[in-house]
Coordinates of C-alpha atoms and ligand atoms in Angstrom, one line a residue:
X2 CA 164.3 120.8 50.6
X3 CA 160.7 120.7 49.4
X4 CA 157.9 123.1 48.4
X5 CA 155.5 121.9 51.0
X6 CA 157.5 122.9 54.1
X7 CA 154.3 124.4 55.5
X8 CA 153.2 121.0 56.6
X9 CA 156.4 120.2 58.3
X10 CA 156.9 123.2 60.5
X11 CA 155.0 124.5 63.5
X12 CA 156.0 128.2 63.0
X13 CA 152.8 130.1 62.2
X14 CA 152.3 130.8 58.5
X15 CA 152.6 134.6 59.0
X16 CA 156.1 134.3 60.3
X17 CA 157.2 132.3 57.2
X18 CA 155.3 134.2 54.6
X19 CA 156.4 136.8 52.0
X20 CA 154.2 139.8 51.4
X21 CA 153.6 141.7 48.1
X22 CA 152.0 145.1 48.4
X23 CA 149.5 146.0 45.7
X24 CA 148.4 149.6 45.3
X25 CA 145.1 148.6 43.6
X26 CA 144.8 151.9 41.7
X27 CA 148.0 151.3 39.9
X28 CA 148.2 147.6 39.4
X29 CA 146.0 146.5 36.6
X30 CA 143.0 148.2 35.0
X31 CA 140.6 145.6 33.5
X32 CA 137.6 147.9 32.7
X33 CA 139.5 150.7 30.9
X34 CA 138.7 153.6 33.1
X35 CA 142.4 154.3 33.7
X36 CA 142.2 153.1 37.3
X37 CA 143.4 149.7 38.5
X38 CA 140.6 147.5 39.9
X39 CA 139.9 144.2 41.8
X40 CA 139.2 142.3 38.6
X41 CA 142.7 143.4 37.5
X42 CA 144.2 142.0 40.7
X43 CA 142.3 138.7 40.1
X44 CA 143.6 138.6 36.6
X45 CA 147.2 139.0 37.8
X46 CA 147.1 136.4 40.6
X47 CA 148.8 133.9 38.2
X48 CA 151.7 136.3 37.8
X49 CA 152.1 136.6 41.6
X50 CA 151.9 132.9 42.0
X51 CA 154.6 132.5 39.3
X52 CA 156.7 135.1 41.0
X53 CA 156.5 133.1 44.2
X54 CA 154.9 135.6 46.7
X55 CA 152.6 134.0 49.3
X56 CA 150.6 136.8 50.7
X57 CA 149.2 139.9 49.0
X58 CA 148.4 143.1 50.9
X59 CA 146.0 145.5 49.1
X60 CA 145.9 149.2 49.9
X61 CA 142.3 150.3 50.7
X62 CA 139.6 149.7 48.1
X63 CA 136.7 150.5 50.4
X64 CA 134.0 153.2 49.7
X65 CA 135.8 156.5 49.9
X66 CA 135.7 160.0 48.3
X67 CA 139.4 159.1 47.4
X68 CA 140.7 162.4 48.7
X69 CA 143.7 160.3 50.0
X70 CA 143.0 157.4 47.6
X71 CA 141.2 155.2 50.0
X72 CA 142.9 156.1 53.2
X73 CA 139.8 158.2 53.8
X74 CA 137.0 155.6 54.2
X75 CA 133.3 156.6 54.2
X76 CA 131.9 153.1 54.4
X77 CA 134.0 150.3 55.9
X78 CA 131.7 147.6 54.5
X79 CA 131.5 148.7 50.9
X80 CA 133.9 148.6 47.9
X81 CA 134.5 151.9 46.0
X82 CA 132.9 151.5 42.5
X83 CA 136.1 152.3 40.6
X84 CA 137.7 149.2 42.2
X85 CA 134.7 146.9 41.8
X86 CA 132.1 145.3 44.0
X87 CA 131.7 143.1 47.1
X88 CA 131.3 140.1 44.8
X89 CA 134.6 140.8 43.1
X90 CA 136.2 141.1 46.5
X91 CA 134.8 137.8 47.5
X92 CA 136.1 136.3 44.2
X93 CA 139.5 137.7 44.9
X94 CA 139.6 136.0 48.3
X95 CA 138.5 132.7 46.7
X96 CA 140.8 132.8 43.8
X97 CA 143.8 133.7 45.9
X98 CA 143.0 131.0 48.4
X99 CA 142.6 128.5 45.6
X100 CA 146.2 129.2 44.7
X101 CA 147.3 128.8 48.3
X102 CA 147.8 132.5 48.7
X103 CA 146.7 134.8 51.5
X104 CA 145.0 138.2 51.3
X105 CA 145.7 141.0 53.7
X106 CA 143.5 144.1 53.7
X107 CA 144.5 147.6 54.8
X108 CA 142.5 148.6 57.9
X109 CA 142.3 152.3 58.7
X110 CA 141.3 152.3 62.3
X111 CA 142.6 155.7 63.3
X112 CA 140.3 157.9 61.3
X113 CA 137.5 158.0 58.7
X114 CA 136.8 160.3 55.8
X115 CA 135.1 163.6 56.8
X116 CA 132.3 162.3 54.5
X117 CA 131.7 159.2 56.7
X118 CA 128.1 159.4 58.0
X119 CA 129.4 159.3 61.6
X120 CA 131.4 162.4 61.0
X121 CA 128.6 164.2 59.1
X122 CA 126.4 163.5 62.2
X123 CA 129.2 164.4 64.6
X124 CA 129.9 167.8 63.2
X125 CA 126.2 168.7 62.8
X126 CA 125.7 169.7 66.5
X127 CA 127.3 169.5 69.8
X128 CA 124.6 167.3 71.2
X129 CA 124.4 164.8 68.3
X130 CA 124.8 161.2 69.6
X131 CA 127.8 160.8 67.3
X132 CA 129.5 163.9 68.6
X133 CA 131.8 161.8 70.8
X134 CA 132.8 159.5 68.0
X135 CA 135.5 162.0 67.2
X136 CA 137.7 164.3 69.2
X137 CA 136.2 167.7 69.7
X138 CA 137.5 170.5 72.0
X139 CA 137.0 174.1 72.7
X140 CA 139.7 176.5 71.4
X141 CA 142.0 178.2 73.8
X142 CA 140.8 181.2 75.8
X143 CA 140.0 184.0 75.8
X144 CA 137.8 183.6 72.8
X145 CA 138.6 180.1 71.5
X146 CA 140.4 181.5 68.5
X147 CA 143.5 179.4 69.0
X148 CA 143.6 175.6 68.7
X149 CA 143.1 173.7 72.0
X150 CA 146.8 172.9 72.5
X151 CA 150.1 172.8 70.7
X152 CA 149.7 169.3 69.2
X153 CA 151.0 169.0 65.6
X154 CA 149.7 166.6 63.0
X155 CA 152.1 164.1 61.5
X156 CA 152.5 166.4 58.5
X157 CA 153.3 169.5 60.5
X158 CA 151.1 172.4 61.5
X159 CA 148.4 172.1 64.1
X160 CA 146.3 168.9 63.8
X161 CA 143.3 170.8 65.2
X162 CA 140.7 171.9 62.7
X163 CA 138.2 174.7 63.5
X164 CA 134.6 174.0 62.6
X165 CA 132.5 177.2 62.6
X166 CA 129.2 175.3 62.7
X167 CA 129.6 174.3 66.3
X168 CA 132.5 176.6 67.2
X169 CA 134.8 173.8 68.3
X170 CA 138.0 172.1 67.0
X171 CA 138.3 168.5 65.8
X172 CA 141.6 166.5 65.8
X173 CA 143.2 164.9 62.8
X174 CA 146.5 163.1 63.0
X175 CA 147.0 163.3 59.2
X176 CA 145.1 165.6 56.9
X177 CA 142.0 167.7 57.9
X178 CA 139.6 165.5 55.9
X179 CA 140.7 162.5 57.9
X180 CA 139.2 163.2 61.4
X181 CA 140.5 160.8 64.1
X182 CA 138.0 158.5 65.8
X183 CA 137.7 158.7 69.6
X184 CA 138.7 155.3 71.0
X185 CA 138.0 156.5 74.5
X186 CA 134.3 156.1 73.5
X187 CA 133.5 152.4 74.0
X188 CA 131.0 152.6 71.1
X189 CA 133.7 153.6 68.7
X190 CA 136.0 150.8 69.8
X191 CA 133.3 148.2 69.5
X192 CA 132.1 149.4 66.2
X193 CA 135.6 149.3 64.7
X194 CA 136.3 145.9 66.2
X195 CA 133.1 144.7 64.4
X196 CA 134.5 146.0 61.2
X197 CA 137.6 143.9 61.8
X198 CA 135.5 140.8 62.5
X199 CA 133.4 141.5 59.5
X200 CA 136.3 141.3 57.1
X201 CA 137.9 138.3 58.9
X202 CA 134.6 136.5 58.5
X203 CA 134.5 137.4 54.8
X204 CA 137.8 135.7 54.3
X205 CA 140.6 138.3 54.9
X206 CA 143.7 136.6 56.2
X207 CA 144.8 139.7 58.2
X208 CA 145.3 143.4 58.1
X209 CA 147.9 146.0 57.7
X210 CA 147.0 148.7 60.2
X211 CA 147.3 152.3 59.0
X212 CA 149.1 154.7 61.4
X213 CA 148.3 152.5 64.3
X214 CA 150.7 154.5 66.5
X215 CA 148.2 157.4 66.5
X216 CA 145.1 155.6 67.8
X217 CA 145.1 156.9 71.4
X218 CA 145.8 160.5 72.3
X219 CA 146.5 161.5 75.8
X220 CA 143.3 162.2 77.8
X221 CA 144.8 165.1 79.6
X222 CA 145.2 167.1 76.3
X223 CA 148.4 168.6 77.8
X224 CA 150.8 170.2 75.4
X225 CA 153.5 168.0 73.7
X226 CA 157.0 168.9 74.9
X227 CA 158.9 171.2 72.5
X228 CA 161.8 169.8 70.6
X229 CA 164.2 171.1 68.1
X230 CA 164.5 167.8 66.3
X231 CA 163.4 167.8 62.7
X232 CA 160.7 165.2 61.8
X233 CA 162.0 161.7 61.5
X234 CA 161.0 158.1 61.3
X235 CA 161.2 158.0 65.1
X236 CA 159.1 161.1 65.7
X237 CA 157.0 162.2 62.7
X238 CA 156.0 165.5 64.4
X239 CA 157.3 169.0 63.9
X240 CA 159.4 170.8 66.5
X241 CA 157.8 168.8 69.3
X242 CA 158.0 165.3 70.8
X243 CA 154.8 163.5 70.0
X244 CA 154.6 162.3 73.5
X245 CA 150.8 162.7 73.9
X246 CA 149.8 162.0 70.3
X247 CA 151.7 158.9 69.2
X248 CA 152.8 155.6 70.8
X249 CA 150.6 156.2 73.8
X250 CA 150.6 153.4 76.5
X251 CA 146.8 153.0 75.8
X252 CA 147.6 152.1 72.2
X253 CA 150.0 149.4 73.3
X254 CA 147.2 148.0 75.5
X255 CA 144.8 148.2 72.6
X256 CA 147.2 146.2 70.5
X257 CA 146.5 143.2 72.9
X258 CA 142.8 143.7 72.7
X259 CA 142.9 143.8 68.9
X260 CA 145.0 140.7 68.8
X261 CA 142.5 138.8 70.9
X262 CA 139.8 139.7 68.4
X263 CA 142.0 138.5 65.5
X264 CA 142.7 135.3 67.4
X265 CA 139.0 134.6 67.6
X266 CA 139.6 133.4 64.0
X267 CA 141.6 130.2 64.1
X268 CA 140.9 128.3 61.0
X269 CA 143.1 129.4 59.4
X270 CA 144.9 131.8 61.9
X271 CA 145.1 135.4 60.9
X272 CA 147.5 138.2 61.6
X273 CA 147.9 142.0 61.9
X274 CA 151.0 144.1 61.0
X275 CA 151.1 147.7 62.3
X276 CA 152.3 150.8 60.6
X277 CA 154.0 152.4 63.5
X278 CA 156.9 154.8 63.8
X279 CA 159.7 154.9 66.4
X280 CA 162.9 153.2 67.4
X281 CA 162.6 149.3 67.3
X282 CA 162.9 148.9 71.1
X283 CA 159.9 151.1 71.5
X284 CA 157.9 149.5 68.7
X285 CA 158.3 146.0 70.1
X286 CA 155.9 147.1 72.8
X287 CA 153.1 146.9 70.2
X288 CA 153.9 143.1 70.0
X289 CA 152.9 142.6 73.7
X290 CA 155.0 141.3 76.6
X291 CA 154.9 137.8 75.3
X292 CA 154.1 138.2 71.6
X293 CA 150.4 138.6 72.4
X294 CA 150.0 142.0 70.7
X295 CA 150.3 142.9 67.1
X296 CA 151.8 139.9 65.3
X297 CA 154.2 142.1 63.3
X298 CA 155.2 145.8 63.1
X299 CA 156.9 147.6 60.2
X300 CA 160.4 148.5 61.1
X301 CA 161.2 151.5 58.9
X302 CA 164.7 151.7 60.2
X303 CA 165.5 149.7 57.1
X304 CA 164.5 152.6 54.9
X305 CA 167.4 154.7 56.0
X306 CA 170.1 152.0 56.4
X307 CA 172.9 152.7 53.9
X308 CA 173.3 149.9 51.4
X309 CA 176.6 148.6 52.8
X310 CA 177.6 145.3 54.4
X311 CA 178.5 146.9 57.7
X312 CA 175.2 148.9 58.0
X313 CA 173.1 145.8 57.1
X314 CA 175.0 143.7 59.6
X315 CA 174.1 146.3 62.3
X316 CA 170.5 146.3 61.1
X317 CA 170.2 142.6 61.4
X318 CA 171.9 142.5 64.7
X319 CA 169.5 145.2 66.0
X320 CA 166.4 143.5 64.7
X321 CA 167.6 140.1 65.9
X322 CA 168.1 141.2 69.5
X323 CA 165.0 143.5 69.6
X324 CA 162.7 141.1 67.9
X325 CA 164.0 137.8 69.1
X326 CA 161.6 134.8 69.3
X327 CA 158.7 134.8 70.0
X328 CA 158.7 138.2 68.2
X329 CA 159.5 138.4 64.6
X330 CA 161.0 141.3 62.5
X331 CA 159.9 142.7 59.2
X332 CA 162.1 144.0 56.3
X333 CA 160.6 146.9 54.3
X334 CA 162.4 148.8 51.6
X335 CA 159.5 150.7 50.0
X336 CA 155.8 151.3 50.0
X337 CA 153.2 153.6 48.5
X338 CA 154.4 156.5 50.7
X339 CA 158.2 156.2 50.2
X340 CA 160.8 156.8 47.6
X341 CA 161.1 153.8 45.3
X342 CA 163.9 151.5 46.7
X343 CA 165.9 151.9 43.5
X344 CA 166.6 155.5 44.6
X345 CA 168.8 154.2 47.4
X346 CA 170.2 151.5 45.1
X347 CA 171.4 154.1 42.7
X348 CA 169.2 152.6 39.9
X349 CA 171.7 149.7 39.8
X350 CA 170.0 146.4 38.9
X351 CA 172.9 144.5 40.5
X352 CA 172.2 146.1 43.9
X353 CA 168.5 145.3 43.4
X354 CA 169.3 141.6 42.8
X355 CA 171.4 141.6 45.9
X356 CA 168.7 143.3 48.0
X357 CA 166.3 140.5 46.8
X358 CA 168.9 137.9 48.1
X359 CA 169.1 139.7 51.4
X360 CA 165.4 140.2 51.9
X361 CA 164.5 136.6 51.0
X362 CA 167.2 135.0 53.2
X363 CA 167.1 137.0 56.4
X364 CA 164.8 136.0 59.4
X365 CA 161.8 138.3 59.1
X366 CA 158.8 138.8 56.9
X367 CA 159.8 140.5 53.6
X368 CA 157.5 143.2 52.2
X369 CA 157.8 143.8 48.5
X370 CA 156.2 146.9 47.0
X371 CA 154.7 146.3 43.5
X372 CA 157.1 147.2 40.7
X373 CA 160.2 146.9 43.0
X374 CA 160.6 143.4 41.6
X375 CA 161.3 145.0 38.3
X376 CA 163.8 147.5 39.7
X377 CA 161.5 150.3 38.7
X378 CA 163.2 153.7 39.4
X379 CA 161.7 156.4 41.4
X380 CA 159.7 158.6 39.0
X381 CA 161.3 162.0 39.4
X382 CA 159.4 163.6 36.5
X383 CA 156.0 163.9 38.2
X384 CA 154.7 167.5 38.2
X385 CA 154.2 168.9 41.7
X386 CA 151.5 171.3 40.5
X387 CA 149.6 168.6 38.8
X388 CA 150.0 166.1 41.7
X389 CA 147.1 163.8 42.6
X390 CA 148.5 163.1 46.1
X391 CA 147.0 165.5 48.6
X392 CA 150.3 165.7 50.5
X393 CA 152.0 167.4 47.6
X394 CA 149.8 170.5 48.0
X395 CA 150.6 170.6 51.7
X396 CA 154.3 170.5 51.1
X397 CA 154.4 172.8 48.1
X398 CA 156.2 175.4 50.2
X399 CA 159.3 173.2 50.5
X400 CA 161.9 174.5 48.0
X401 CA 162.7 172.0 45.3
X402 CA 166.4 171.8 46.2
X403 CA 165.6 170.2 49.5
X404 CA 163.5 167.4 48.0
X405 CA 166.4 165.1 47.2
X406 CA 167.7 165.5 50.8
X407 CA 164.3 164.5 52.2
X408 CA 164.1 161.5 49.8
X409 CA 167.5 160.4 51.1
X410 CA 165.9 160.2 54.5
X411 CA 163.0 158.2 53.1
X412 CA 160.6 161.1 53.1
X413 CA 158.5 161.8 50.0
X414 CA 156.4 164.9 49.6
X415 CA 154.6 163.9 46.4
X416 CA 153.7 160.3 46.6
X417 CA 152.6 160.1 43.0
X418 CA 156.3 159.5 42.3
X419 CA 156.1 156.0 43.7
X420 CA 152.6 155.1 42.5
X421 CA 153.1 154.8 38.7
X422 CA 151.0 152.3 36.8
X423 CA 152.6 148.8 36.8
X424 CA 154.3 148.2 33.5
X425 CA 153.3 144.8 32.2
X426 CA 154.6 145.0 28.6
X427 CA 155.8 147.6 26.1
X428 CA 152.4 148.0 24.3
X429 CA 149.6 150.4 24.8
X430 CA 149.5 151.9 28.3
X431 CA 152.4 149.5 29.2
X432 CA 149.7 146.8 29.5
X433 CA 148.3 148.5 32.6
X434 CA 145.0 149.3 30.9
X435 CA 143.3 148.0 27.8
X436 CA 144.3 149.6 24.5
X437 CA 141.2 151.8 24.1
X438 CA 141.7 153.4 27.5
X439 CA 141.6 157.3 27.2
X440 CA 144.3 158.0 29.9
X441 CA 145.7 156.4 33.0
X442 CA 145.1 158.0 36.4
X443 CA 148.8 158.8 36.7
X444 CA 151.2 159.1 33.8
X445 CA 153.1 155.9 32.8
X446 CA 156.6 155.4 34.2
X447 CA 159.2 156.6 31.7
X448 CA 161.0 153.3 32.0
X449 CA 157.9 151.2 31.1
X450 CA 159.0 150.2 27.6
X451 CA 162.4 148.9 28.9
X452 CA 161.4 147.7 32.4
X453 CA 158.3 145.6 32.3
X454 CA 157.2 142.2 33.2
X455 CA 157.1 140.7 29.7
X456 CA 160.7 141.8 28.9
X457 CA 162.1 140.8 32.2
X458 CA 160.4 137.4 32.3
X459 CA 162.5 136.5 29.2
X460 CA 165.7 137.6 30.7
X461 CA 167.3 135.3 33.2
X462 CA 169.6 138.1 34.4
X463 CA 166.8 140.5 35.1
X464 CA 165.9 141.9 38.5
X465 CA 162.5 140.1 38.2
X466 CA 164.3 136.8 37.6
X467 CA 166.4 137.3 40.7
X468 CA 163.3 138.1 42.8
X469 CA 161.5 135.0 41.5
X470 CA 164.6 132.8 42.1
X471 CA 165.0 134.1 45.7
X472 CA 161.3 133.9 46.5
X473 CA 161.1 130.3 45.3
X474 CA 164.3 129.4 47.1
X475 CA 162.9 130.8 50.3
X476 CA 159.7 128.9 50.1
X477 CA 161.5 125.7 49.3
X478 CA 163.8 125.8 52.3
X479 CA 162.8 125.4 55.9
X480 CA 166.1 127.0 57.0
X481 CA 165.3 130.2 55.0
X482 CA 161.6 130.4 55.8
X483 CA 161.7 129.3 59.4
X484 CA 165.2 128.9 60.7
X485 CA 166.9 130.9 63.4
X486 CA 169.6 133.4 62.3
X487 CA 173.2 133.6 63.4
X488 CA 175.5 136.3 62.1
X489 CA 178.8 134.8 60.9
X490 CA 182.2 136.3 60.8
X491 CA 182.6 136.9 57.1
X492 CA 185.0 134.5 55.4
X493 CA 186.2 137.6 53.5
X494 CA 186.4 141.4 54.0
X495 CA 183.5 142.2 56.4
X496 CA 183.2 145.6 54.7
X497 CA 182.3 143.8 51.6
X498 CA 180.6 140.6 52.6
X499 CA 177.7 140.1 55.0
X500 CA 177.3 136.5 56.1
X501 CA 174.8 134.7 58.2
X502 CA 173.5 131.2 58.8
X503 CA 169.9 130.1 59.1
X504 CA 169.2 126.9 61.0
X505 CA 166.0 124.9 61.2
X506 CA 165.7 121.8 63.3
X507 CA 163.0 119.8 64.8
X508 CA 162.7 116.1 65.8
X509 CA 162.8 115.0 62.2
X510 CA 164.9 117.3 60.3
X511 CA 167.9 119.7 60.4
X512 CA 168.5 122.1 57.6
X513 CA 171.1 124.9 57.4
X514 CA 171.6 127.8 55.0
X515 CA 174.8 129.8 54.9
X516 CA 174.2 133.2 53.2
X517 CA 177.0 135.3 51.7
X518 CA 176.2 138.7 50.3
X519 CA 178.8 140.7 48.4
X520 CA 178.0 144.4 48.9
X521 CA 180.9 145.4 46.7
X522 CA 181.8 146.2 43.2
X523 CA 184.5 143.6 43.0
X524 CA 184.8 139.9 43.0
X525 CA 185.5 138.4 46.4
X526 CA 187.0 135.0 47.2
X527 CA 185.3 132.9 49.9
X528 CA 186.9 130.1 51.8
X529 CA 184.2 127.4 51.7
X530 CA 186.4 124.5 52.7
X531 CA 184.0 123.4 55.5
X532 CA 180.9 123.6 53.4
X533 CA 182.5 122.0 50.4
X534 CA 183.0 118.7 52.0
X535 CA 179.4 118.2 53.3
X536 CA 177.2 115.6 51.6
X537 CA 174.1 116.9 49.9
X538 CA 175.3 120.5 49.8
X539 CA 174.2 122.9 47.1
X540 CA 175.1 126.5 46.3
X541 CA 172.3 128.8 45.0
X542 CA 173.0 132.2 43.6
X543 CA 170.8 135.2 43.0
X544 CA 172.3 135.4 39.5
X545 CA 171.6 132.0 38.0
X546 CA 169.0 129.3 38.1
X547 CA 171.0 126.1 38.5
X548 CA 172.5 125.2 41.9
X549 CA 176.2 124.2 41.9
X550 CA 178.6 122.4 44.2
X551 CA 180.4 124.9 46.4
X552 CA 184.1 125.0 45.6
X553 CA 186.7 125.1 48.3
X554 CA 187.4 128.6 47.2
X555 CA 184.3 130.2 45.8
X556 CA 184.5 133.4 43.8
X557 CA 181.5 135.6 44.6
X558 CA 180.9 138.1 41.8
X559 CA 180.3 141.8 42.4
X560 CA 176.9 142.2 44.1
X561 CA 176.3 138.5 44.1
X562 CA 174.4 136.7 46.9
X563 CA 175.1 133.0 47.4
X564 CA 173.1 130.6 49.6
X565 CA 174.6 127.3 50.6
X566 CA 171.9 124.9 51.6
X567 CA 172.4 121.6 53.4
X568 CA 170.0 119.0 54.5
X569 CA 171.5 117.1 57.5
X570 CA 170.3 113.5 57.8
X571 CA 167.9 113.3 60.8
Ligands
GLC603 C1 149.4 156.0 56.2 C2 149.3 155.5 54.8 C3 149.2 156.8 53.9 C4 148.0 157.6 54.3 C5 148.1 157.9 55.8 C6 146.8 158.4 56.3 O1 150.7 156.5 56.5 O2 150.3 154.6 54.4 O3 149.2 156.4 52.5 O4 148.0 158.8 53.5 O5 148.4 156.8 56.6 O6 145.8 157.4 56.3

């Protein structure tokens, strides 16, 4: 076991890495305007390094009217002033790289802001040279008063928006102020691929690709088939199957083109991870027939998997078979659009510590959403009427009593609830903003004074300590960061214990890690006779720092995760 396994393994770095998502607006405010900024991220790199994450992904900080907090870009080459400047962005790359960390940006290829100069031109007249940068159609006959077809946006309702100035309709997959670009226009594709090259040249290590599944729409503009299915992870459309608006074969083909551009940058290699929706066997098509498409895709199936040993065993089995080498799965339990993961974990820190043990020991890239390493609860108290999130207004018609049910399915209608300022300590503004700051852009999390970085750093039993322990264990072990995975028959009740083995071997080294996760409220006895007798074997737990010798019969505490590491002599 050593901390420099990067040099000893030929698996690409992006398959071995761990990713921490920063929502820049909410992470750390250096200049006291109540909004997090790039200086703030630079300031907290030491924390992230201490925590043990290897890659940071930043939600968009490009120039934007901020109608959807940066997912509405008006200049792909600029930095929004509230977040900082291009110089600060460069410094962020440099400082992260100096610490051996990688920086992944959020690339919104599908749409721009309606304030983007291209769209302002495009909507100005039917014969403007930029008209065809977006998707414009006539309304339905007889007088064009109805949208061109039945296509619904991802948020329900028609995705077509009437523009009286030119008496046509433009298409938006998400909100009306986010018009979709027209990738069937070669100029659009090449302009956007240049944006990609620009940021890779500037030092970005890769991209998270916003709603990549929506890039191509069917050129026939035929209606989507009707369906009675309610919107779900697999089909985020309302009462129709998003056959012609999402996961189009042309988007699978574009994934390969994009990958070829990303692979132009070899030193170091870069990667892209797609935000896409659908069942895993469909999503794997984004990765290309031989792993030559998107390097990774988010597999949001994990968001609705019940927190039980049996359900997690099935999840792993599914991802292992659908994303077998050369593909690679991802494990996501929260992000800036979803209920906080503690919602599913019943606000139980023991479950959060176990989830950290699972996420950092399974084969697949773990994505950790800021604040989840503290076990921060979902913020239920946010006012719908005062919401900053534009989605909240759209969904205000949904009766309150339905909201918990939707949350259970991983759907959030007011995303302010998962975007609270990061609590650093229990002082002014929870340390998120300097003491003189007038107010923070979103209210502080009510748990800030009891769940914050300073307090949890001191407590070796905290959720933060468990995350840190597991992140460091993963990066120190070739088996955990790079090994193949074999599910094991649990040496105890399989309804309680999930067990798997990770194995790494090459010409010089063989390392194994046996992982035992107790998804139950009670102590479980494990028969570790075989492991006990191996030379050089050590047992690590998510609950304490020092490794121990595995006993013949090991007692796994409630919600404990144990990892037995063995270096086998070459
Ligand atoms: C993605 C982003 C979300 C954004 C939307 C539109 O789903 O994660 O935050 O609002 O796309 O860009």
